[in-house]
Short mmCIF file of C-alpha atoms in Angstrom, two decimals:
data_model
loop_
_atom_site.label_atom_id
_atom_site.label_comp_id
_atom_site.label_asym_id
_atom_site.label_seq_id
_atom_site.Cartn_x
_atom_site.Cartn_y
_atom_site.Cartn_z
CA MET A 198 -32.14 -28.83 25.58
CA ARG A 199 -30.40 -26.60 23.03
CA ILE A 200 -27.59 -24.13 23.78
CA LYS A 201 -28.15 -20.56 23.24
CA SER A 202 -25.18 -18.33 22.35
CA THR A 203 -26.11 -15.05 23.93
CA HIS A 204 -24.26 -12.07 25.71
CA SER A 205 -24.08 -14.45 28.74
CA VAL A 206 -20.58 -15.37 27.54
CA LEU A 207 -19.53 -11.69 28.38
CA TRP A 208 -20.32 -12.10 32.14
CA VAL A 209 -16.74 -13.19 33.10
CA THR A 210 -16.87 -12.62 36.95
CA VAL A 211 -15.93 -16.06 37.92
CA LEU A 212 -14.05 -16.42 41.26
CA LEU A 213 -11.74 -19.31 40.53
CA PHE A 214 -8.59 -18.18 42.16
CA ALA A 215 -8.48 -19.69 45.58
CA ALA A 216 -11.98 -20.68 45.47
CA THR A 217 -12.75 -23.29 48.02
CA MET A 218 -15.66 -24.90 49.61
CA LEU A 219 -15.62 -27.03 52.80
CA TYR A 220 -17.36 -30.41 52.25
CA SER A 221 -18.87 -32.98 54.59
CA THR A 222 -15.97 -34.67 56.51
CA SER A 223 -17.73 -37.87 55.99
CA VAL A 224 -16.76 -37.58 52.45
CA TRP A 225 -13.77 -35.44 52.14
CA SER A 226 -11.62 -34.36 55.21
CA GLN A 227 -10.22 -31.24 53.60
CA PRO A 228 -11.47 -28.24 51.70
CA LEU A 229 -11.93 -28.67 48.01
CA THR A 230 -10.05 -26.38 45.79
CA LEU A 231 -11.60 -25.26 42.44
CA SER A 232 -9.36 -24.30 39.55
CA THR A 233 -9.38 -24.08 35.73
CA PHE A 234 -8.30 -27.31 34.39
CA ALA A 235 -8.56 -26.51 30.58
CA SER A 236 -9.69 -23.32 28.61
CA GLY A 237 -10.24 -22.34 25.02
CA LEU A 238 -12.83 -25.00 24.33
CA ASN A 239 -15.43 -24.59 21.77
CA GLY A 240 -18.60 -25.07 23.68
CA PRO A 241 -17.67 -28.06 26.00
CA ILE A 242 -20.94 -30.00 26.94
CA GLY A 243 -20.55 -33.66 28.18
CA ILE A 244 -17.43 -35.02 29.76
CA THR A 245 -16.41 -38.47 30.62
CA ALA A 246 -13.26 -40.03 31.96
CA ASP A 247 -11.19 -42.91 30.76
CA THR A 248 -8.88 -45.29 32.81
CA ASN A 249 -5.75 -43.30 31.84
CA GLY A 250 -6.90 -40.26 33.67
CA ASN A 251 -7.98 -38.34 30.45
CA LEU A 252 -11.29 -36.53 30.05
CA TRP A 253 -13.11 -36.68 26.82
CA VAL A 254 -15.07 -33.74 25.96
CA ALA A 255 -18.03 -33.16 23.51
CA GLU A 256 -17.48 -29.70 21.90
CA VAL A 257 -20.71 -28.27 20.36
CA GLY A 258 -18.71 -25.96 18.21
CA THR A 259 -19.57 -22.52 16.98
CA GLY A 260 -22.26 -23.23 14.48
CA ASN A 261 -19.82 -23.82 11.49
CA ASN A 262 -19.69 -27.52 11.41
CA ASP A 263 -16.80 -27.55 13.76
CA GLY A 264 -18.12 -29.72 16.43
CA GLN A 265 -15.63 -32.28 17.79
CA ILE A 266 -14.58 -34.83 20.37
CA SER A 267 -11.43 -33.89 22.31
CA ILE A 268 -9.16 -35.51 24.82
CA LEU A 269 -7.92 -33.55 27.67
CA THR A 270 -4.81 -35.21 29.19
CA PRO A 271 -4.00 -35.00 33.04
CA ASN A 272 -1.98 -31.93 32.51
CA GLY A 273 -5.04 -30.03 30.89
CA ASN A 274 -3.76 -30.28 27.26
CA LYS A 275 -6.36 -30.68 24.58
CA TYR A 276 -6.04 -33.23 21.63
CA PRO A 277 -8.74 -33.64 18.98
CA PHE A 278 -10.21 -37.23 18.62
CA LEU A 279 -12.84 -36.85 15.99
CA THR A 280 -13.46 -33.43 14.06
CA GLY A 281 -15.85 -32.06 11.44
CA LEU A 282 -19.02 -33.04 13.41
CA PRO A 283 -22.20 -31.17 12.73
CA SER A 284 -22.42 -27.78 14.50
CA VAL A 285 -25.28 -25.65 13.26
CA PHE A 286 -26.37 -22.20 14.33
CA VAL A 287 -30.24 -21.83 14.36
CA GLU A 288 -30.80 -18.19 13.36
CA GLU A 289 -34.39 -18.30 14.42
CA THR A 290 -33.55 -18.98 17.96
CA GLY A 291 -29.88 -18.03 18.19
CA GLU A 292 -28.91 -21.58 19.29
CA VAL A 293 -26.03 -23.89 18.42
CA VAL A 294 -26.75 -27.55 18.12
CA GLY A 295 -24.09 -30.24 17.68
CA PRO A 296 -22.27 -32.93 19.57
CA TRP A 297 -23.68 -33.14 23.23
CA HIS A 298 -22.24 -36.06 24.92
CA VAL A 299 -19.47 -38.71 24.29
CA TYR A 300 -19.47 -42.39 25.87
CA LEU A 301 -16.57 -44.95 26.05
CA LEU A 302 -17.89 -48.42 25.67
CA SER A 303 -16.34 -51.93 25.44
CA GLY A 304 -14.82 -53.06 22.35
CA ASN A 305 -13.02 -49.82 21.93
CA MET A 306 -16.29 -48.15 20.78
CA VAL A 307 -17.09 -44.39 21.16
CA ALA A 308 -20.60 -43.39 20.99
CA ILE A 309 -21.37 -39.74 20.35
CA VAL A 310 -24.84 -38.08 20.85
CA ILE A 311 -25.42 -35.39 18.24
CA GLY A 312 -28.22 -32.79 18.07
CA GLY A 313 -29.17 -31.22 14.74
CA ALA A 314 -31.44 -31.76 11.81
CA ALA A 315 -32.91 -35.17 11.31
CA GLY A 316 -32.76 -36.69 7.86
CA THR A 317 -29.05 -35.69 7.47
CA ASP A 318 -25.99 -37.94 7.67
CA PHE A 319 -25.32 -37.27 11.42
CA GLY A 320 -27.89 -34.94 12.69
CA ALA A 321 -30.18 -35.94 15.67
CA SER A 322 -28.25 -39.27 15.92
CA ILE A 323 -25.86 -41.47 17.90
CA ALA A 324 -22.67 -41.88 15.78
CA TRP A 325 -20.21 -44.64 16.38
CA ALA A 326 -16.49 -44.78 15.91
CA SER A 327 -13.60 -46.85 17.20
CA ASN A 328 -10.73 -45.55 19.28
CA PHE A 329 -8.60 -48.71 18.88
CA GLY A 330 -4.99 -47.89 19.11
CA PHE A 331 -5.67 -44.01 19.22
CA LEU A 332 -3.46 -42.00 21.42
CA PRO A 333 -3.71 -38.25 22.31
CA GLY A 334 -1.65 -36.36 19.66
CA ASP A 335 -2.39 -38.82 16.78
CA ASP A 336 -4.05 -37.37 13.77
CA PRO A 337 -7.81 -36.91 14.51
CA LEU A 338 -10.48 -38.91 12.98
CA THR A 339 -13.12 -37.48 10.74
CA THR A 340 -16.69 -38.26 10.00
CA ALA A 341 -15.26 -40.64 7.25
CA ASP A 342 -14.20 -43.04 10.24
CA ILE A 343 -17.68 -43.20 11.73
CA THR A 344 -18.61 -46.80 11.33
CA TYR A 345 -22.36 -46.75 12.09
CA VAL A 346 -25.18 -44.29 12.91
CA ASP A 347 -28.43 -44.72 14.78
CA HIS A 348 -30.75 -42.17 13.37
CA ILE A 349 -32.91 -41.32 16.25
CA GLY A 350 -34.50 -38.21 14.97
CA ASP A 351 -35.68 -40.03 11.88
CA TYR A 352 -37.57 -42.47 13.94
CA VAL A 353 -38.95 -39.92 16.32
CA TYR A 354 -40.36 -37.82 13.47
CA SER A 355 -41.78 -40.89 11.64
CA ILE A 356 -44.17 -41.71 14.53
CA GLY A 357 -45.61 -38.33 14.71
CA TYR A 358 -43.39 -36.15 16.92
CA THR A 359 -42.62 -32.63 15.89
CA ASP A 360 -39.19 -32.30 17.37
CA SER A 361 -36.22 -34.49 18.17
CA ASN A 362 -32.98 -33.60 19.87
CA PRO A 363 -30.92 -36.61 21.26
CA TYR A 364 -29.05 -35.34 24.01
CA ALA A 365 -27.66 -38.13 26.39
CA ALA A 366 -27.68 -42.00 26.28
CA GLU A 367 -27.22 -45.02 28.71
CA TRP A 368 -26.85 -48.81 28.09
CA ASP A 369 -28.35 -51.80 30.07
CA ASN A 370 -26.63 -54.97 30.70
CA ASP A 371 -27.89 -56.54 27.57
CA GLY A 372 -26.40 -53.79 25.32
CA ASN A 373 -29.86 -52.12 24.67
CA MET A 374 -29.48 -48.25 24.40
CA TYR A 375 -31.59 -45.79 26.07
CA VAL A 376 -31.54 -42.16 24.55
CA ALA A 377 -32.72 -39.10 26.44
CA ASP A 378 -34.32 -36.97 23.61
CA ALA A 379 -34.59 -33.40 24.79
CA GLY A 380 -36.88 -32.45 21.77
CA ALA A 381 -39.38 -35.29 22.06
CA ASN A 382 -39.30 -35.18 25.85
CA ALA A 383 -39.01 -38.94 25.91
CA ILE A 384 -36.40 -41.83 26.25
CA VAL A 385 -35.94 -43.67 22.98
CA ARG A 386 -34.90 -47.47 23.39
CA VAL A 387 -32.73 -49.06 20.76
CA ASP A 388 -32.99 -52.85 20.83
CA ALA A 389 -29.50 -54.38 20.64
CA ALA A 390 -30.67 -57.55 19.10
CA THR A 391 -32.83 -56.22 16.41
CA GLY A 392 -31.92 -52.56 16.13
CA ASP A 393 -35.53 -51.63 16.44
CA TYR A 394 -36.49 -48.24 17.90
CA SER A 395 -39.19 -47.77 20.47
CA ILE A 396 -40.50 -44.92 22.96
CA PHE A 397 -39.51 -46.32 26.32
CA ALA A 398 -40.77 -43.50 28.53
CA THR A 399 -42.20 -39.97 28.09
CA PHE A 400 -42.22 -36.88 30.24
CA PRO A 401 -45.44 -34.82 29.95
CA ASP A 402 -45.54 -31.04 29.75
CA PHE A 403 -46.86 -29.03 32.89
CA PRO A 404 -48.90 -26.06 32.96
CA SER A 405 -47.11 -22.63 33.05
CA PRO A 406 -48.06 -20.35 35.95
CA LEU A 407 -47.08 -17.40 33.96
CA PRO A 408 -49.68 -15.23 32.22
CA PHE A 409 -47.39 -14.82 29.12
CA GLY A 410 -45.53 -17.37 27.02
CA PRO A 411 -46.42 -20.86 26.19
CA PRO A 412 -49.34 -22.37 28.22
CA PHE A 413 -47.36 -25.61 28.90
CA VAL A 414 -43.72 -26.07 29.86
CA ASN A 415 -41.58 -28.97 28.50
CA MET A 416 -39.66 -31.21 30.99
CA VAL A 417 -36.54 -31.50 28.57
CA PRO A 418 -34.63 -34.53 29.76
CA THR A 419 -30.84 -33.80 29.87
CA ASP A 420 -29.22 -36.89 31.18
CA ILE A 421 -29.89 -40.70 31.89
CA LEU A 422 -28.03 -42.81 34.16
CA ALA A 423 -28.27 -46.52 35.16
CA ALA A 424 -29.56 -46.74 38.76
CA PRO A 425 -26.94 -48.17 40.93
CA ASP A 426 -29.44 -50.58 42.42
CA GLY A 427 -30.19 -52.00 39.08
CA SER A 428 -33.89 -50.91 39.26
CA GLY A 429 -33.76 -48.83 35.86
CA PHE A 430 -32.60 -45.29 35.28
CA TYR A 431 -32.29 -41.81 36.60
CA VAL A 432 -33.28 -39.04 34.29
CA SER A 433 -32.61 -35.37 34.88
CA THR A 434 -34.53 -32.44 33.31
CA LEU A 435 -33.80 -28.93 32.44
CA THR A 436 -37.42 -27.62 31.73
CA GLY A 437 -38.22 -25.36 28.98
CA PHE A 438 -38.88 -21.63 28.85
CA PRO A 439 -39.21 -19.82 31.14
CA PHE A 440 -36.90 -22.09 33.09
CA LEU A 441 -38.84 -21.65 36.34
CA PRO A 442 -36.92 -22.06 39.62
CA GLY A 443 -37.69 -25.35 41.38
CA ALA A 444 -39.47 -26.77 38.47
CA ALA A 445 -36.89 -29.28 37.37
CA ASN A 446 -37.06 -32.87 38.63
CA ILE A 447 -35.00 -35.96 38.64
CA PHE A 448 -37.10 -39.01 37.66
CA HIS A 449 -36.77 -42.67 38.18
CA VAL A 450 -37.69 -44.89 35.19
CA ASP A 451 -38.17 -48.55 35.98
CA TRP A 452 -37.73 -51.35 33.38
CA ASN A 453 -41.29 -51.12 32.33
CA GLY A 454 -40.89 -47.39 31.39
CA THR A 455 -42.92 -46.19 34.40
CA VAL A 456 -41.78 -42.64 35.42
CA THR A 457 -41.91 -41.59 39.14
CA THR A 458 -40.48 -38.52 40.70
CA MET A 459 -37.36 -39.08 42.86
CA TYR A 460 -36.19 -35.52 43.56
CA ALA A 461 -38.32 -32.42 42.97
CA GLY A 462 -37.74 -28.55 43.50
CA LEU A 463 -34.54 -28.33 41.41
CA THR A 464 -33.65 -25.73 38.82
CA THR A 465 -32.26 -26.29 35.29
CA ILE A 466 -30.33 -29.57 35.81
CA THR A 467 -27.86 -30.33 32.90
CA ASP A 468 -25.88 -33.44 33.99
CA MET A 469 -25.50 -36.10 36.64
CA ALA A 470 -22.90 -38.42 37.97
CA ILE A 471 -22.68 -40.92 40.83
CA ASN A 472 -20.23 -39.92 43.46
CA PRO A 473 -17.90 -42.95 43.75
CA ILE A 474 -17.03 -42.30 47.27
CA ASN A 475 -20.36 -42.27 48.97
CA GLY A 476 -22.77 -43.15 46.13
CA ASN A 477 -24.75 -39.90 46.30
CA LEU A 478 -25.98 -38.15 43.16
CA MET A 479 -24.03 -35.14 41.81
CA VAL A 480 -25.89 -32.75 39.48
CA THR A 481 -25.03 -29.54 37.58
CA GLN A 482 -27.54 -26.56 37.50
CA LEU A 483 -27.14 -24.49 34.44
CA GLY A 484 -28.23 -21.40 36.32
CA GLU A 485 -31.15 -19.29 37.32
CA PHE A 486 -33.12 -17.39 34.60
CA SER A 487 -34.20 -13.77 34.97
CA LEU A 488 -37.56 -12.87 33.44
CA ASP A 489 -36.25 -9.21 33.80
CA VAL A 490 -33.39 -9.46 31.45
CA PHE A 491 -34.55 -12.79 29.71
CA ASP A 492 -31.26 -14.32 30.34
CA PHE A 493 -29.51 -16.35 32.92
CA VAL A 494 -28.22 -14.58 36.00
CA PRO A 495 -24.46 -14.43 36.17
CA ASN A 496 -22.70 -16.70 38.63
CA SER A 497 -25.84 -18.70 39.28
CA SER A 498 -24.51 -22.11 38.06
CA GLN A 499 -23.51 -24.57 40.81
CA LEU A 500 -22.87 -28.19 41.60
CA LEU A 501 -25.19 -29.96 43.90
CA GLU A 502 -24.95 -33.19 45.87
CA ILE A 503 -28.37 -35.07 46.48
CA ALA A 504 -28.33 -37.70 49.28
CA PRO A 505 -30.69 -40.67 49.05
CA ASP A 506 -33.17 -38.84 51.47
CA GLY A 507 -33.40 -35.96 49.14
CA THR A 508 -31.15 -33.66 51.10
CA VAL A 509 -29.55 -31.26 48.58
CA THR A 510 -26.09 -29.84 49.43
CA PRO A 511 -24.48 -27.16 47.41
CA VAL A 512 -20.68 -28.25 46.66
CA VAL A 513 -19.56 -25.15 44.66
CA GLY A 514 -21.18 -22.18 43.05
CA LEU A 515 -20.71 -18.78 41.65
CA LEU A 516 -20.04 -20.29 38.34
CA ASN A 517 -21.59 -19.97 34.83
CA SER A 518 -23.26 -22.38 32.35
CA LEU A 519 -22.30 -25.80 33.88
CA THR A 520 -23.16 -28.47 31.50
CA GLY A 521 -21.13 -31.51 32.56
CA VAL A 522 -19.77 -33.37 35.45
CA ALA A 523 -17.34 -36.38 35.75
CA PHE A 524 -15.05 -38.07 38.36
CA ILE A 525 -11.46 -39.12 38.06
CA GLY A 526 -10.98 -40.93 41.39
CA PRO A 527 -12.29 -38.59 44.08
CA ASP A 528 -11.60 -35.48 41.99
CA ILE A 529 -14.59 -33.76 40.30
CA TYR A 530 -14.53 -32.17 36.83
CA LEU A 531 -16.97 -29.62 35.50
CA SER A 532 -17.60 -28.16 32.11
CA SER A 533 -18.95 -24.61 31.20
CA VAL A 534 -20.31 -24.41 27.85
CA PHE A 535 -20.40 -20.56 27.51
CA MET A 536 -16.99 -20.02 29.27
CA GLY A 537 -15.31 -22.72 27.12
CA GLU A 538 -13.66 -24.14 30.14
CA VAL A 539 -13.31 -27.29 32.24
CA TYR A 540 -12.77 -26.98 35.95
CA SER A 541 -11.24 -29.23 38.51
CA LEU A 542 -12.40 -29.51 42.20
CA LYS A 543 -9.86 -31.46 44.25
CA GLU A 544 -9.18 -32.27 47.87
CA GLN A 545 -5.81 -30.93 48.92
CA THR A 546 -4.81 -33.69 51.34
CA THR A 547 -2.34 -36.65 51.82
CA LEU A 548 -3.78 -40.13 51.41
CA PRO A 549 -3.55 -42.44 54.42
CA VAL A 550 -1.81 -44.94 52.17
CA THR A 551 1.16 -44.33 49.90
CA LEU A 552 0.83 -46.61 46.93
CA SER A 553 3.98 -47.47 45.26
CA ALA A 554 2.68 -49.91 42.77
CA PHE A 555 -0.56 -51.11 41.24
CA THR A 556 -0.21 -53.57 38.39
CA GLY A 557 -2.00 -56.39 36.46
CA LYS A 558 -0.83 -59.27 34.31
CA ALA A 559 -2.74 -61.64 32.22
CA GLN A 560 -1.96 -65.32 33.07
CA ASP A 561 -3.26 -68.61 31.94
CA ASN A 562 -5.53 -69.15 34.94
CA GLY A 563 -6.78 -65.47 35.11
CA ASN A 564 -5.52 -61.92 35.79
CA LEU A 565 -2.99 -61.40 38.62
CA ILE A 566 -3.55 -57.99 40.23
CA GLN A 567 -0.91 -56.83 42.62
CA TRP A 568 -0.22 -53.80 44.61
CA THR A 569 2.31 -52.42 47.11
CA THR A 570 2.04 -49.78 49.77
CA ALA A 571 5.15 -47.89 51.04
CA SER A 572 3.30 -46.84 54.22
CA GLU A 573 -0.17 -47.14 55.65
CA THR A 574 -1.98 -45.16 58.34
CA ASN A 575 -5.47 -46.10 59.86
CA SER A 576 -6.03 -48.57 56.97
CA ALA A 577 -8.62 -51.14 57.61
CA SER A 578 -8.89 -52.82 54.10
CA PHE A 579 -8.72 -52.66 50.34
CA THR A 580 -11.55 -53.39 47.99
CA LEU A 581 -10.90 -54.33 44.39
CA GLN A 582 -13.45 -53.44 41.85
CA TYR A 583 -13.74 -54.79 38.32
CA ALA A 584 -15.54 -53.58 35.06
CA SER A 585 -15.33 -54.78 31.50
CA ASP A 586 -16.46 -51.19 30.33
CA ALA A 587 -14.63 -48.98 32.57
CA GLN A 588 -17.65 -47.52 34.00
CA HIS A 589 -19.94 -50.03 35.83
CA PHE A 590 -17.58 -51.38 38.51
CA ALA A 591 -18.49 -54.12 40.94
CA ALA A 592 -16.45 -55.35 44.03
CA ILE A 593 -14.80 -58.73 43.38
CA ALA A 594 -12.50 -59.03 46.47
CA THR A 595 -11.77 -57.45 49.82
CA LEU A 596 -8.32 -57.80 51.44
CA ALA A 597 -7.36 -56.84 55.03
CA ALA A 598 -4.93 -53.95 55.13
CA ALA A 599 -1.96 -53.49 57.43
CA GLY A 600 -3.44 -50.78 59.81
CA THR A 601 -0.67 -48.35 60.58
CA THR A 602 2.87 -49.06 59.42
CA PRO A 603 5.86 -47.29 57.79
CA LEU A 604 6.83 -50.58 56.08
CA ASN A 605 6.21 -51.92 52.72
CA ASN A 606 3.24 -54.24 52.26
CA LYS A 607 2.43 -56.30 49.22
CA TYR A 608 -0.99 -57.45 48.19
CA SER A 609 -2.31 -59.72 45.29
CA PHE A 610 -5.40 -61.15 44.01
CA THR A 611 -6.16 -63.35 40.91
CA HIS A 612 -9.27 -62.69 38.94
CA LEU A 613 -10.31 -66.26 37.63
CA THR A 614 -13.01 -64.97 35.23
CA PRO A 615 -11.60 -62.15 33.20
CA ALA A 616 -13.08 -61.07 29.79
CA VAL A 617 -11.18 -61.38 26.44
CA GLY A 618 -9.99 -57.84 25.73
CA ASN A 619 -10.20 -54.96 28.19
CA ASN A 620 -10.39 -55.74 31.99
CA TYR A 621 -10.62 -52.52 34.24
CA TYR A 622 -9.66 -52.84 38.02
CA ARG A 623 -10.13 -50.08 40.49
CA LEU A 624 -8.45 -50.20 43.94
CA ILE A 625 -10.35 -48.63 46.93
CA GLN A 626 -8.86 -48.20 50.47
CA ILE A 627 -11.08 -48.03 53.34
CA ASP A 628 -10.07 -46.56 56.81
CA PHE A 629 -11.10 -47.74 60.23
CA ASP A 630 -13.43 -44.82 60.42
CA GLY A 631 -15.20 -45.89 57.11
CA GLN A 632 -13.71 -43.12 54.89
CA THR A 633 -12.88 -44.46 51.39
CA HIS A 634 -10.24 -43.45 48.92
CA VAL A 635 -9.84 -44.39 45.23
CA LEU A 636 -6.14 -45.29 44.70
CA GLY A 637 -6.37 -45.89 41.11
CA THR A 638 -7.46 -47.82 37.94
CA ILE A 639 -5.54 -50.07 35.78
CA ASN A 640 -6.60 -51.95 32.61
CA VAL A 641 -5.28 -55.57 31.87
CA GLN A 642 -5.76 -56.66 28.30
CA ARG A 643 -5.83 -60.28 27.58
CA ASN A 644 -4.10 -60.93 24.27
CA GLN A 645 -5.70 -58.25 22.26
CA THR A 646 -3.68 -57.30 19.02
CA GLU A 647 -4.40 -54.85 16.19
CA THR A 648 -6.89 -56.54 13.92
CA GLN A 649 -5.59 -58.54 10.99
CA LEU A 650 -9.04 -60.27 10.77
CA HIS A 651 -10.85 -60.00 7.52
CA VAL A 652 -14.51 -60.66 7.38
CA THR A 653 -17.15 -61.04 4.47
CA VAL A 654 -20.87 -61.80 5.07
CA GLN A 655 -22.88 -63.58 2.44
CA ASN A 656 -26.37 -64.80 3.07
CA ASN A 657 -26.31 -66.73 6.51
CA SER A 658 -22.51 -67.45 6.52
CA LEU A 659 -19.51 -65.40 7.58
CA TYR A 660 -16.15 -65.95 5.87
CA ALA A 661 -13.14 -64.78 7.79
CA SER A 662 -9.26 -65.01 7.38
CA ILE A 663 -6.29 -63.90 9.71
CA ALA A 664 -3.58 -62.55 7.64
CA GLY A 665 -0.23 -64.40 8.35
CA PHE A 666 -1.64 -66.86 10.88
CA ASN A 667 0.10 -70.22 10.60
CA SER A 668 -0.75 -72.17 13.94
CA ASP A 669 -2.33 -75.51 13.66
CA ARG A 670 -4.20 -75.04 17.01
CA PRO A 671 -7.80 -74.78 16.94
CA ALA A 672 -9.24 -71.33 17.42
CA VAL A 673 -12.46 -70.07 19.18
CA ALA A 674 -14.57 -67.72 17.30
CA ARG A 675 -17.26 -65.66 19.10
CA ILE A 676 -19.89 -63.22 17.76
CA TYR A 677 -20.90 -60.27 19.98
CA ASP A 678 -23.44 -57.53 19.62
CA LEU A 679 -22.29 -53.97 20.32
CA GLY A 680 -23.42 -54.18 23.81
CA GLY A 681 -20.88 -56.89 24.62
CA ARG A 682 -23.64 -59.77 24.59
CA LEU A 683 -22.18 -63.22 23.28
CA LEU A 684 -24.37 -64.43 20.44
CA GLN A 685 -22.46 -67.48 19.22
CA GLN A 686 -19.25 -69.47 19.96
CA GLN A 687 -17.83 -71.78 17.58
CA THR A 688 -14.40 -73.78 17.31
CA VAL A 689 -12.72 -73.17 13.93
CA ASN A 690 -9.44 -74.01 12.24
CA ALA A 691 -7.95 -70.45 11.78
CA ALA A 692 -4.93 -71.90 9.84
CA ASN A 693 -7.16 -72.49 6.85
CA THR A 694 -6.90 -69.64 4.28
CA ILE A 695 -10.70 -68.86 4.86
CA PHE A 696 -12.80 -70.46 7.60
CA THR A 697 -16.49 -70.25 7.81
CA LEU A 698 -19.03 -69.62 10.43
CA ASP A 699 -22.86 -70.03 10.34
CA LEU A 700 -24.41 -66.73 11.55
CA PRO A 701 -26.65 -67.16 14.50
CA ALA A 702 -30.32 -68.05 13.64
CA GLY A 703 -32.47 -64.95 13.38
CA LEU A 704 -29.65 -62.54 13.44
CA HIS A 705 -31.10 -59.20 12.64
CA LYS A 706 -29.71 -56.32 10.47
CA GLY A 707 -27.11 -54.38 12.26
CA MET A 708 -23.37 -54.08 13.31
CA TYR A 709 -21.71 -56.88 15.23
CA LEU A 710 -18.32 -57.87 16.44
CA LEU A 711 -16.31 -61.03 15.62
CA GLN A 712 -13.55 -62.09 18.07
CA VAL A 713 -11.16 -64.97 17.44
CA ASN A 714 -8.79 -66.40 19.98
CA ALA A 715 -6.15 -68.17 18.00
CA GLY A 716 -2.83 -69.15 19.53
CA ASN A 717 -1.76 -66.62 21.94
CA ALA A 718 -3.55 -63.69 20.45
CA MET A 719 -7.09 -62.27 20.12
CA TYR A 720 -8.21 -60.70 16.73
CA THR A 721 -11.38 -58.54 16.37
CA ALA A 722 -13.20 -57.07 13.45
CA LYS A 723 -16.69 -55.53 12.95
CA PHE A 724 -19.18 -56.75 10.47
CA ILE A 725 -22.55 -55.67 9.27
CA ARG A 726 -25.48 -57.93 8.70
CA GLN A 727 -27.59 -56.59 5.86
#
């Protein structure tokens, strides 16, 4: 997919004021209210949420190398995170290409999927940067702060493809990356251990039923999501010109790269997200294309919900050029590339539980998670979920609730196997009638400090030192790949001026992470194996 800047941007009849849509009472019990959350953005495409309630937005820019990644705080204010990314206007097609999506990964890493020309510094690639210590309002990073680049386009062209446009990405539990390439109409796999590229799956063209235009239509993959049941991935498609109604599919791709159709009969799908309340699939439709005017029909963009049996329910419509969807708790956020806006879709209701505190504390035996309710109504239980990456949550505890009471109630749970670094906990409340409510998410860090760790790699050895460290206690050094997989663990004497680690046998070229637990602190640094 590439984004075309046409006179569509002038179609500004969007009914946002007091726009509501009744939604299934099995999910939300009150109408949802649509409102403008942020405006004045330069082509917002992909959006993703962090655990502080912020939205991270990939802005494709205006074609003047002004693509950037921005942070929208809960009040809708915009703060740039990384500026100066490629944004190129393609005169032959009237299209702008640049940053498409942004992802927040473990180890404080930010992955940015960028379109553009292969063979350049950042075009047709995945660019990596660190958000360690960054706060909204800090001076933004620049391309000089990009630490690593996966040149997807270079690989795709090298094996004979004639187009490449990396558009979205997903990761498996081993840290391998899967990139939806909307130009190659394929999924490119990047091996976390070796850094090698391969074609994981392809999406063949289909014959055009029209007597004019190209004889075949591209599928154009636009998003890739890990299947919640662990069976592989979901891949959405836009389809190429003439953007036929009902021609877009959502495919399932298993671990062997076998492609099967999950849901058919859709139109110009641009993004997907899993509804955290009921597990259904939420998708954005870019719009309906008119062959009469050769452009998208105004107010034909919408958000759809797809149940496991294939039932499609419109959630909200009468919008333009939706390109992204994300959740913060039960609230939905949508991006519109041509309108330069992000919308919120929220239920106006009072939760059955008044949460007065939700905290976490790192202790010697694990992370102590505590929450307090000021009152509860029809409250059956609480489920505590955990993730090390703020995205792939799994339940680790279920505690009985107090039912209906106006009194304070305190709850606690000790997570005995937390990770070093970030530990994300999400609290879910379940009513007696089965309705669920996301109450909040917290992050508990275990002794992570700003890095003072200095690393040098020579041959098969890694030499490291910790500035100012003077403890005689032994330290534990661990080497991880960027997917978070532990490759080696070794006890070292960090009090030495320089301590040495043997690199894991067969370690391939690429970027890795060294973590050292020394005393009561953890130190981290990235290094590159040449």
